[in-house]
Tab-separated table of C-alpha atoms in Angstrom:
chain	number	residue	atom	x	y	z
A	1	PRO	CA	146.797	117.492	97.339
A	2	LEU	CA	149.400	118.940	95.225
A	3	SER	CA	149.648	119.914	91.181
A	4	LYS	CA	153.091	118.194	89.670
A	5	VAL	CA	153.905	122.024	88.904
A	6	THR	CA	153.156	122.953	92.708
A	7	SER	CA	154.767	120.315	93.627
A	8	SER	CA	158.200	121.171	91.420
A	9	ILE	CA	157.675	124.566	92.917
A	10	ALA	CA	157.593	123.037	96.163
A	11	ILE	CA	160.873	121.011	96.023
A	12	ILE	CA	162.758	123.725	94.797
A	13	LYS	CA	161.781	125.811	97.215
A	14	VAL	CA	163.088	122.982	99.920
A	15	SER	CA	166.067	122.559	98.402
A	16	THR	CA	166.982	126.032	98.059
A	17	PHE	CA	166.205	126.703	101.722
A	18	LEU	CA	168.095	123.747	102.720
A	19	THR	CA	171.214	125.046	100.526
A	20	SER	CA	170.813	128.392	102.555
A	21	SER	CA	170.357	126.193	105.675
A	22	LEU	CA	173.396	124.142	105.461
A	23	LEU	CA	175.523	126.994	104.255
A	24	PRO	CA	179.033	126.354	106.295
A	25	GLN	CA	180.076	129.164	108.410
A	26	ALA	CA	183.203	130.789	107.642
A	27	HIS	CA	186.514	128.259	108.400
A	28	SER	CA	190.164	129.312	108.747
A	29	THR	CA	191.223	126.809	106.005
A	30	HIS	CA	190.258	126.144	102.759
A	31	ASN	CA	189.818	121.989	103.045
A	32	ILE	CA	187.281	122.961	105.724
A	33	GLN	CA	184.752	124.749	103.987
A	34	HIS	CA	185.567	122.125	101.096
A	35	THR	CA	184.873	119.255	102.760
A	36	ASN	CA	181.496	120.781	104.184
A	37	MET	CA	180.471	122.025	100.672
A	38	SER	CA	180.831	118.378	99.251
A	39	LYS	CA	178.548	117.134	102.473
A	40	ARG	CA	175.887	119.705	101.650
A	41	ASN	CA	175.692	118.982	97.898
A	42	THR	CA	175.785	115.184	97.991
A	43	PHE	CA	172.881	115.554	100.410
A	44	ILE	CA	171.096	118.047	98.389
A	45	ILE	CA	171.813	115.655	95.400
A	46	TYR	CA	170.097	113.125	97.244
A	47	LEU	CA	167.069	115.115	98.253
A	48	LEU	CA	166.281	116.120	94.889
A	49	PHE	CA	166.613	112.888	93.575
A	50	PHE	CA	164.283	110.909	95.950
A	51	SER	CA	161.710	113.696	95.583
A	52	VAL	CA	161.526	114.092	92.026
A	53	ILE	CA	161.219	109.948	91.966
A	54	LEU	CA	157.864	110.289	94.461
A	55	TRP	CA	156.602	113.340	92.649
A	56	PHE	CA	156.315	110.746	89.974
A	57	LYS	CA	155.870	107.350	91.627
A	58	SER	CA	152.918	108.517	94.061
A	59	ASP	CA	149.348	108.817	93.792
A	60	ILE	CA	147.477	111.729	94.807
A	61	VAL	CA	147.229	112.312	98.051
A	62	CYS	CA	144.966	114.861	99.946
A	63	PHE	CA	145.675	115.518	103.505
A	64	ALA	CA	142.220	115.699	104.974
A	65	ASN	CA	140.990	114.655	108.896
A	66	GLU	CA	140.051	111.654	109.637
A	67	PRO	CA	137.209	110.395	108.939
A	68	VAL	CA	137.250	112.510	105.870
A	69	ILE	CA	134.204	114.782	105.735
A	70	VAL	CA	132.118	114.986	102.472
A	71	VAL	CA	129.212	117.557	101.597
A	72	ILE	CA	127.011	117.029	98.689
A	73	ASP	CA	125.179	119.501	97.241
A	74	PRO	CA	122.103	118.772	95.034
A	75	GLY	CA	122.197	122.055	92.552
A	76	HIS	CA	118.373	123.723	92.878
A	77	GLY	CA	115.122	122.806	94.912
A	78	GLY	CA	112.123	124.075	95.792
A	79	GLU	CA	110.670	126.827	93.270
A	80	ASN	CA	114.142	127.286	92.046
A	81	LEU	CA	113.812	124.274	89.252
A	82	GLY	CA	116.681	124.447	87.272
A	83	ALA	CA	117.242	123.642	83.378
A	84	GLN	CA	113.778	122.041	82.668
A	85	TYR	CA	113.988	120.328	78.606
A	86	GLU	CA	110.867	117.965	77.262
A	87	ASN	CA	109.338	116.275	80.539
A	88	TYR	CA	113.126	116.791	82.710
A	89	THR	CA	113.452	118.874	85.320
A	90	GLU	CA	117.093	119.731	86.803
A	91	LYS	CA	116.530	120.003	89.821
A	92	GLU	CA	114.892	116.147	90.188
A	93	LEU	CA	117.913	115.079	88.397
A	94	ASN	CA	120.319	116.206	90.752
A	95	MET	CA	118.905	114.973	93.812
A	96	ILE	CA	118.326	111.351	92.195
A	97	VAL	CA	122.071	111.419	91.383
A	98	ALA	CA	123.216	113.194	94.684
A	99	LYS	CA	121.654	110.088	96.555
A	100	SER	CA	123.437	107.771	94.456
A	101	MET	CA	126.532	109.668	94.937
A	102	LYS	CA	126.146	109.472	98.417
A	103	GLU	CA	124.817	105.849	98.677
A	104	HIS	CA	128.301	104.417	96.838
A	105	LEU	CA	130.498	107.067	98.948
A	106	GLU	CA	129.430	105.441	101.942
A	107	LYS	CA	130.302	102.308	101.321
A	108	TYR	CA	134.160	103.125	101.762
A	109	GLU	CA	136.003	103.258	105.079
A	110	ASP	CA	136.297	106.306	106.868
A	111	VAL	CA	134.285	108.668	105.321
A	112	VAL	CA	131.181	110.882	106.520
A	113	VAL	CA	128.869	112.176	103.815
A	114	TYR	CA	125.937	114.638	103.976
A	115	LEU	CA	123.839	116.240	101.666
A	116	THR	CA	122.829	119.785	102.212
A	117	HIS	CA	119.121	118.754	101.480
A	118	GLU	CA	117.479	115.497	100.589
A	119	ASP	CA	113.973	117.128	100.559
A	120	ASP	CA	112.492	119.636	97.719
A	121	ILE	CA	113.213	122.939	99.440
A	122	ASP	CA	113.818	126.466	98.739
A	123	MET	CA	118.177	126.905	100.100
A	124	SER	CA	119.999	129.592	99.765
A	125	LEU	CA	123.471	129.280	98.140
A	126	LYS	CA	124.847	130.804	101.795
A	127	GLU	CA	123.059	128.169	103.569
A	128	ARG	CA	124.326	125.564	101.777
A	129	ALA	CA	128.046	126.833	102.422
A	130	GLU	CA	127.193	127.851	105.694
A	131	PHE	CA	125.777	124.128	106.042
A	132	ALA	CA	129.282	122.712	104.698
A	133	LYS	CA	131.303	124.607	106.967
A	134	GLU	CA	129.174	124.043	110.142
A	135	LYS	CA	130.346	120.198	109.662
A	136	ASN	CA	133.577	121.046	108.819
A	137	ALA	CA	133.425	119.679	105.300
A	138	ASP	CA	136.827	118.595	103.669
A	139	PHE	CA	134.872	118.955	100.219
A	140	LEU	CA	131.552	120.434	98.961
A	141	PHE	CA	130.249	119.028	95.714
A	142	CYS	CA	127.792	120.650	93.773
A	143	LEU	CA	125.534	118.112	91.562
A	144	HIS	CA	124.315	120.152	87.915
A	145	PHE	CA	123.027	119.727	84.477
A	146	ASN	CA	123.383	122.059	81.950
A	147	ALA	CA	121.568	123.326	79.209
A	148	SER	CA	122.356	126.099	76.336
A	149	VAL	CA	120.527	129.298	75.145
A	150	HIS	CA	121.181	127.769	71.553
A	151	GLN	CA	120.567	124.224	72.209
A	152	ASN	CA	124.201	123.875	70.757
A	153	LEU	CA	126.437	122.777	73.486
A	154	PHE	CA	127.019	119.255	74.580
A	155	GLY	CA	129.176	117.202	77.039
A	156	SER	CA	130.389	117.774	80.739
A	157	GLU	CA	132.504	120.328	82.603
A	158	VAL	CA	133.657	121.072	86.390
A	159	TRP	CA	133.541	124.545	87.681
A	160	VAL	CA	136.464	125.594	89.959
A	161	PRO	CA	137.440	128.303	92.806
A	162	SER	CA	139.586	130.583	90.586
A	163	ARG	CA	142.502	131.438	93.120
A	164	GLY	CA	144.685	129.916	95.752
A	165	GLU	CA	144.629	126.669	97.408
A	166	LEU	CA	140.890	126.509	96.798
A	167	TYR	CA	141.995	126.507	93.039
A	168	VAL	CA	144.299	123.691	93.580
A	169	LYS	CA	141.763	121.603	95.261
A	170	GLY	CA	139.213	121.912	92.776
A	171	TYR	CA	141.329	121.653	89.979
A	172	GLN	CA	142.997	118.185	91.002
A	173	PHE	CA	139.314	116.624	92.228
A	174	ALA	CA	138.195	117.979	88.423
A	175	GLU	CA	140.980	116.166	86.553
A	176	ILE	CA	139.768	112.968	88.395
A	177	GLN	CA	135.851	113.631	87.990
A	178	LEU	CA	136.365	114.268	84.085
A	179	GLN	CA	138.289	111.181	83.649
A	180	GLN	CA	135.540	108.979	85.442
A	181	VAL	CA	132.808	110.806	83.195
A	182	GLN	CA	134.405	110.025	80.028
A	183	GLU	CA	134.935	106.166	80.932
A	184	LEU	CA	131.172	106.255	80.476
A	185	GLY	CA	131.189	108.141	77.066
A	186	LEU	CA	130.598	111.799	77.881
A	187	TYR	CA	132.842	114.397	76.145
A	188	SER	CA	134.860	116.687	78.607
A	189	ARG	CA	134.404	120.539	77.896
A	190	GLY	CA	137.450	120.681	80.584
A	191	ILE	CA	137.668	122.508	83.798
A	192	LYS	CA	136.718	126.138	83.930
A	193	THR	CA	136.697	129.277	86.332
A	194	LYS	CA	134.671	132.604	85.488
A	195	LEU	CA	135.153	135.897	87.591
A	196	ASN	CA	131.819	138.438	87.818
A	197	ASP	CA	132.292	142.219	87.641
A	198	ASN	CA	133.464	142.389	91.239
A	199	GLY	CA	136.525	140.020	90.246
A	200	GLN	CA	135.067	137.389	92.453
A	201	ASP	CA	133.938	133.607	91.253
A	202	TYR	CA	130.950	133.800	88.838
A	203	TYR	CA	129.556	131.122	90.674
A	204	GLY	CA	127.507	131.950	93.859
A	205	ILE	CA	128.236	128.242	95.470
A	206	LEU	CA	132.072	128.574	94.719
A	207	ARG	CA	131.676	132.440	95.438
A	208	GLN	CA	130.134	131.220	99.201
A	209	CYS	CA	132.577	128.929	100.068
A	210	SER	CA	135.326	129.980	99.459
A	211	LYS	CA	134.342	132.939	101.588
A	212	LEU	CA	134.384	129.977	104.314
A	213	ASP	CA	137.591	128.468	102.899
A	214	VAL	CA	135.694	125.463	102.109
A	215	PRO	CA	137.070	123.223	99.290
A	216	SER	CA	134.336	123.224	96.444
A	217	VAL	CA	133.438	122.091	92.464
A	218	LEU	CA	130.381	123.065	90.584
A	219	ILE	CA	129.896	119.725	88.851
A	220	GLU	CA	127.939	119.983	85.131
A	221	HIS	CA	126.933	115.949	83.900
A	222	CYS	CA	126.225	117.164	80.739
A	223	HIS	CA	123.496	118.964	78.476
A	224	LEU	CA	120.001	118.552	78.549
A	225	ASP	CA	119.220	120.182	75.354
A	226	HIS	CA	121.530	117.907	73.148
A	227	ASP	CA	121.353	115.174	71.017
A	228	MET	CA	124.737	113.970	71.862
A	229	ASP	CA	124.666	113.770	75.940
A	230	LYS	CA	120.518	112.641	75.964
A	231	PRO	CA	121.513	109.190	75.627
A	232	PHE	CA	123.228	109.695	79.047
A	233	TYR	CA	120.324	110.246	80.559
A	234	GLN	CA	117.384	109.306	79.064
A	235	GLN	CA	117.453	105.741	79.202
A	236	GLY	CA	115.958	105.689	82.824
A	237	THR	CA	117.177	106.606	86.251
A	238	HIS	CA	119.643	103.654	86.182
A	239	GLN	CA	121.700	106.376	84.215
A	240	LEU	CA	121.255	108.647	86.766
A	241	VAL	CA	122.692	106.528	89.628
A	242	GLU	CA	125.502	105.630	87.420
A	243	LEU	CA	126.363	108.956	87.152
A	244	GLY	CA	126.400	109.353	91.114
A	245	LYS	CA	128.327	106.208	91.410
A	246	GLN	CA	131.003	108.111	89.433
A	247	ASP	CA	130.953	110.763	90.984
A	248	ALA	CA	131.656	109.149	94.579
A	249	SER	CA	134.334	106.828	92.700
A	250	ALA	CA	136.269	110.412	91.633
A	251	VAL	CA	136.031	111.519	95.564
A	252	ALA	CA	137.377	108.269	96.821
A	253	LYS	CA	140.354	108.315	94.119
A	254	TYR	CA	140.577	112.135	95.370
A	255	PHE	CA	140.908	111.533	99.042
A	256	GLY	CA	142.521	108.283	98.586
A	257	LEU	CA	139.595	106.069	99.973
A	258	LYS	CA	139.118	102.209	100.403
């Protein structure tokens, strides 16, 4: 999908192209030139008018293969436990949310959903990205929970690739995702990117997916170690199921699933 800013740029480029394409050839009389110029200007005005209307009125539309192919990646697994706090281990929470997301997403039409893994196994980030590529995925969603060194951070955030079309797609989805969790009452920490010392995406799953041209995001649902976020996951498994449902709803909105 295109953001409104990107859509505006596209409209301007199309208009510029049409302007140059429709420039009249040299004619022998001023009247013929004036008539062609008027027709050209009228056409461009109508084009811009209807383009702006569509820009403001239309919902987000993502062009993807039918059916849409979604890969969900439960973060960590096997010996990689992820964040740990009190009696909670991140890899276990990620899997519950991922399975719920898959279950709810499969209720929609024209979508095929895969998990990178369903068992508690070790799996490299490269293997996860390659799995998505092999499935011809339209998007990979990597699910996580967070924790901070000083236990002073709270809320939900989404990490997206740092460049090009993959950034645009990630950002478009992240806007929807954060709106969904805000409706649950979680604080939004925003949409983020980060680079490593080599100028590549800091987070491995985004880096590996970008190498294979697979759209991806990393969702940090909340912080396990902050009092503001504990009420969103410590009341029972049903809360994790609800997070998965909200993730699925965000994906459905992004792809326009019915």
